[in-house]
Amino acid sequence: MTTPEPPRPGFQLPLLLLAGFRTLIDDLHAELAREGHPDLRPLHGFVLQAVGVDGTTASELGQRLGISKQAAGKTVDRLVAVGYLERVDDPADARRRLVRMTPRGVDGLRRSAEIFDRLRQRWAATLGEERVAAIEDDLRTMAATNWFRLDMPGWFGG
């Protein structure tokens, strides 16, 4: 007689999803450090994405990230200090300062994308391409339509 599998408690699903996310992010940052970007942190990826190719103001950055202007400014200060962002005069409005990526910031984002591709390949080598694709498809089905949101830092921070 076989014993039925114990039920899977609902709380495990978000924890396992978070653990998978954390594993990918930790692996990403270990590789980024090896490739010359030891100062990048998980929050910084959201910030660089929110700054974008055209740059933004600290106030707009805070809105995009769902954090206060002060918190955005502090994060920008840190990323300016380590060479990923710079502050420049806004050519359209002399009263405003823009935050924009430096070549180092662009390189960090480019390398992140390449590393994520390699990490996905690693997962596919372990689990099988079909299973990884099925996980992605299933998550797309269950996730909100606007699943890629830059305000994750503000959401986590409450």
Short mmCIF file of C-alpha atoms in Angstrom, two decimals:
data_model
loop_
_atom_site.label_atom_id
_atom_site.label_comp_id
_atom_site.label_asym_id
_atom_site.label_seq_id
_atom_site.Cartn_x
_atom_site.Cartn_y
_atom_site.Cartn_z
CA MET A 1 0.00 0.00 0.00
CA THR A 2 1.39 3.35 -0.98
CA THR A 3 1.14 6.32 1.28
CA PRO A 4 -0.38 9.37 -0.36
CA GLU A 5 1.88 12.38 -0.67
CA PRO A 6 1.33 14.86 2.12
CA PRO A 7 -0.51 18.00 1.06
CA ARG A 8 1.62 20.90 -0.03
CA PRO A 9 0.90 23.89 2.20
CA GLY A 10 0.04 27.07 0.33
CA PHE A 11 2.73 29.11 2.03
CA GLN A 12 5.45 27.01 0.38
CA LEU A 13 4.69 28.24 -3.15
CA PRO A 14 5.66 31.90 -2.59
CA LEU A 15 8.66 30.81 -0.53
CA LEU A 16 9.88 28.48 -3.28
CA LEU A 17 9.33 31.17 -5.91
CA LEU A 18 11.28 33.62 -3.77
CA ALA A 19 14.03 31.02 -3.21
CA GLY A 20 14.33 30.49 -6.97
CA PHE A 21 14.48 34.24 -7.51
CA ARG A 22 17.07 34.64 -4.77
CA THR A 23 19.18 31.83 -6.21
CA LEU A 24 19.21 33.45 -9.64
CA ILE A 25 19.97 36.91 -8.22
CA ASP A 26 22.75 35.62 -5.95
CA ASP A 27 24.30 33.70 -8.85
CA LEU A 28 24.00 36.79 -11.06
CA HIS A 29 25.79 39.02 -8.57
CA ALA A 30 28.55 36.49 -7.93
CA GLU A 31 29.22 36.41 -11.67
CA LEU A 32 28.94 40.21 -12.00
CA ALA A 33 31.57 40.55 -9.28
CA ARG A 34 33.88 38.18 -11.18
CA GLU A 35 33.31 40.24 -14.34
CA GLY A 36 34.33 43.53 -12.72
CA HIS A 37 31.09 44.76 -11.10
CA PRO A 38 31.47 43.90 -7.39
CA ASP A 39 29.57 47.03 -6.26
CA LEU A 40 26.27 46.21 -7.99
CA ARG A 41 23.51 45.03 -5.66
CA PRO A 42 20.06 43.61 -6.45
CA LEU A 43 18.36 46.99 -5.94
CA HIS A 44 20.76 48.59 -8.40
CA GLY A 45 19.39 46.58 -11.32
CA PHE A 46 15.94 48.06 -10.72
CA VAL A 47 17.47 51.52 -10.45
CA LEU A 48 19.46 51.24 -13.67
CA GLN A 49 16.39 49.95 -15.50
CA ALA A 50 14.30 52.81 -14.09
CA VAL A 51 16.90 55.41 -15.14
CA GLY A 52 16.78 54.01 -18.66
CA VAL A 53 18.68 55.16 -21.71
CA ASP A 54 17.31 58.71 -21.64
CA GLY A 55 17.93 59.39 -17.95
CA THR A 56 15.47 60.78 -15.43
CA THR A 57 15.24 63.06 -12.43
CA ALA A 58 15.61 61.79 -8.87
CA SER A 59 11.96 62.61 -8.23
CA GLU A 60 10.78 60.66 -11.28
CA LEU A 61 13.12 57.82 -10.33
CA GLY A 62 11.52 57.62 -6.89
CA GLN A 63 8.06 57.43 -8.49
CA ARG A 64 9.14 54.70 -10.90
CA LEU A 65 10.66 52.66 -8.07
CA GLY A 66 7.84 53.30 -5.59
CA ILE A 67 10.23 54.90 -3.09
CA SER A 68 10.63 58.40 -1.70
CA LYS A 69 12.62 61.07 -3.53
CA GLN A 70 15.05 61.02 -0.61
CA ALA A 71 15.58 57.26 -0.85
CA ALA A 72 16.05 57.57 -4.60
CA GLY A 73 18.56 60.36 -4.08
CA LYS A 74 20.53 58.29 -1.58
CA THR A 75 20.66 55.35 -3.99
CA VAL A 76 21.70 57.65 -6.83
CA ASP A 77 24.46 59.08 -4.61
CA ARG A 78 25.78 55.56 -4.05
CA LEU A 79 25.66 54.66 -7.75
CA VAL A 80 27.34 57.95 -8.70
CA ALA A 81 30.10 57.23 -6.15
CA VAL A 82 30.84 53.82 -7.69
CA GLY A 83 30.60 55.07 -11.28
CA TYR A 84 27.30 53.65 -12.56
CA LEU A 85 25.31 56.89 -12.73
CA GLU A 86 26.06 60.55 -13.22
CA ARG A 87 24.16 63.77 -12.65
CA VAL A 88 24.03 66.24 -15.52
CA ASP A 89 22.14 69.44 -16.36
CA ASP A 90 18.88 68.84 -18.21
CA PRO A 91 19.31 70.41 -21.66
CA ALA A 92 15.55 71.02 -21.83
CA ASP A 93 15.25 72.74 -18.43
CA ALA A 94 18.19 74.46 -16.71
CA ARG A 95 16.43 74.15 -13.32
CA ARG A 96 16.52 70.35 -13.42
CA ARG A 97 19.31 67.83 -13.03
CA LEU A 98 19.12 64.51 -14.81
CA VAL A 99 20.43 61.20 -13.59
CA ARG A 100 21.79 59.04 -16.37
CA MET A 101 23.82 55.89 -16.79
CA THR A 102 27.53 56.02 -17.39
CA PRO A 103 29.23 53.57 -19.75
CA ARG A 104 29.97 51.48 -16.63
CA GLY A 105 26.24 51.39 -15.83
CA VAL A 106 25.39 50.35 -19.39
CA ASP A 107 28.06 47.64 -19.19
CA GLY A 108 26.62 46.36 -15.92
CA LEU A 109 23.14 46.04 -17.45
CA ARG A 110 24.51 44.40 -20.61
CA ARG A 111 26.50 41.88 -18.60
CA SER A 112 23.47 41.19 -16.39
CA ALA A 113 21.40 40.28 -19.45
CA GLU A 114 24.15 37.97 -20.73
CA ILE A 115 24.58 36.32 -17.34
CA PHE A 116 20.82 35.79 -16.97
CA ASP A 117 20.88 33.99 -20.33
CA ARG A 118 23.67 31.72 -19.06
CA LEU A 119 21.82 31.08 -15.79
CA ARG A 120 18.69 30.15 -17.69
CA GLN A 121 20.77 27.75 -19.78
CA ARG A 122 22.15 26.24 -16.56
CA TRP A 123 18.62 25.70 -15.25
CA ALA A 124 17.61 24.16 -18.59
CA ALA A 125 20.62 21.83 -18.48
CA THR A 126 19.52 20.63 -15.02
CA LEU A 127 15.74 20.58 -15.40
CA GLY A 128 15.37 20.26 -19.16
CA GLU A 129 14.47 23.00 -21.63
CA GLU A 130 10.84 21.87 -21.77
CA ARG A 131 10.39 22.13 -17.99
CA VAL A 132 12.00 25.57 -17.79
CA ALA A 133 9.84 26.79 -20.69
CA ALA A 134 6.76 25.31 -18.97
CA ILE A 135 7.64 27.10 -15.71
CA GLU A 136 7.99 30.37 -17.62
CA ASP A 137 4.69 29.80 -19.47
CA ASP A 138 2.88 28.89 -16.27
CA LEU A 139 4.21 31.95 -14.44
CA ARG A 140 3.14 34.18 -17.35
CA THR A 141 -0.35 32.68 -17.06
CA MET A 142 -0.56 33.31 -13.32
CA ALA A 143 1.30 36.63 -13.04
CA ALA A 144 -0.36 39.98 -13.56
CA THR A 145 -0.22 41.32 -17.10
CA ASN A 146 2.15 44.07 -15.96
CA TRP A 147 4.47 41.54 -14.32
CA PHE A 148 7.67 43.51 -14.94
CA ARG A 149 7.32 46.40 -12.54
CA LEU A 150 10.18 48.57 -11.43
CA ASP A 151 8.45 49.53 -8.18
CA MET A 152 9.48 46.25 -6.54
CA PRO A 153 11.85 48.05 -4.10
CA GLY A 154 8.98 50.21 -2.84
CA TRP A 155 6.66 47.20 -2.67
CA PHE A 156 9.15 45.26 -0.54
CA GLY A 157 9.82 48.31 1.62
CA GLY A 158 6.14 48.87 2.34
#
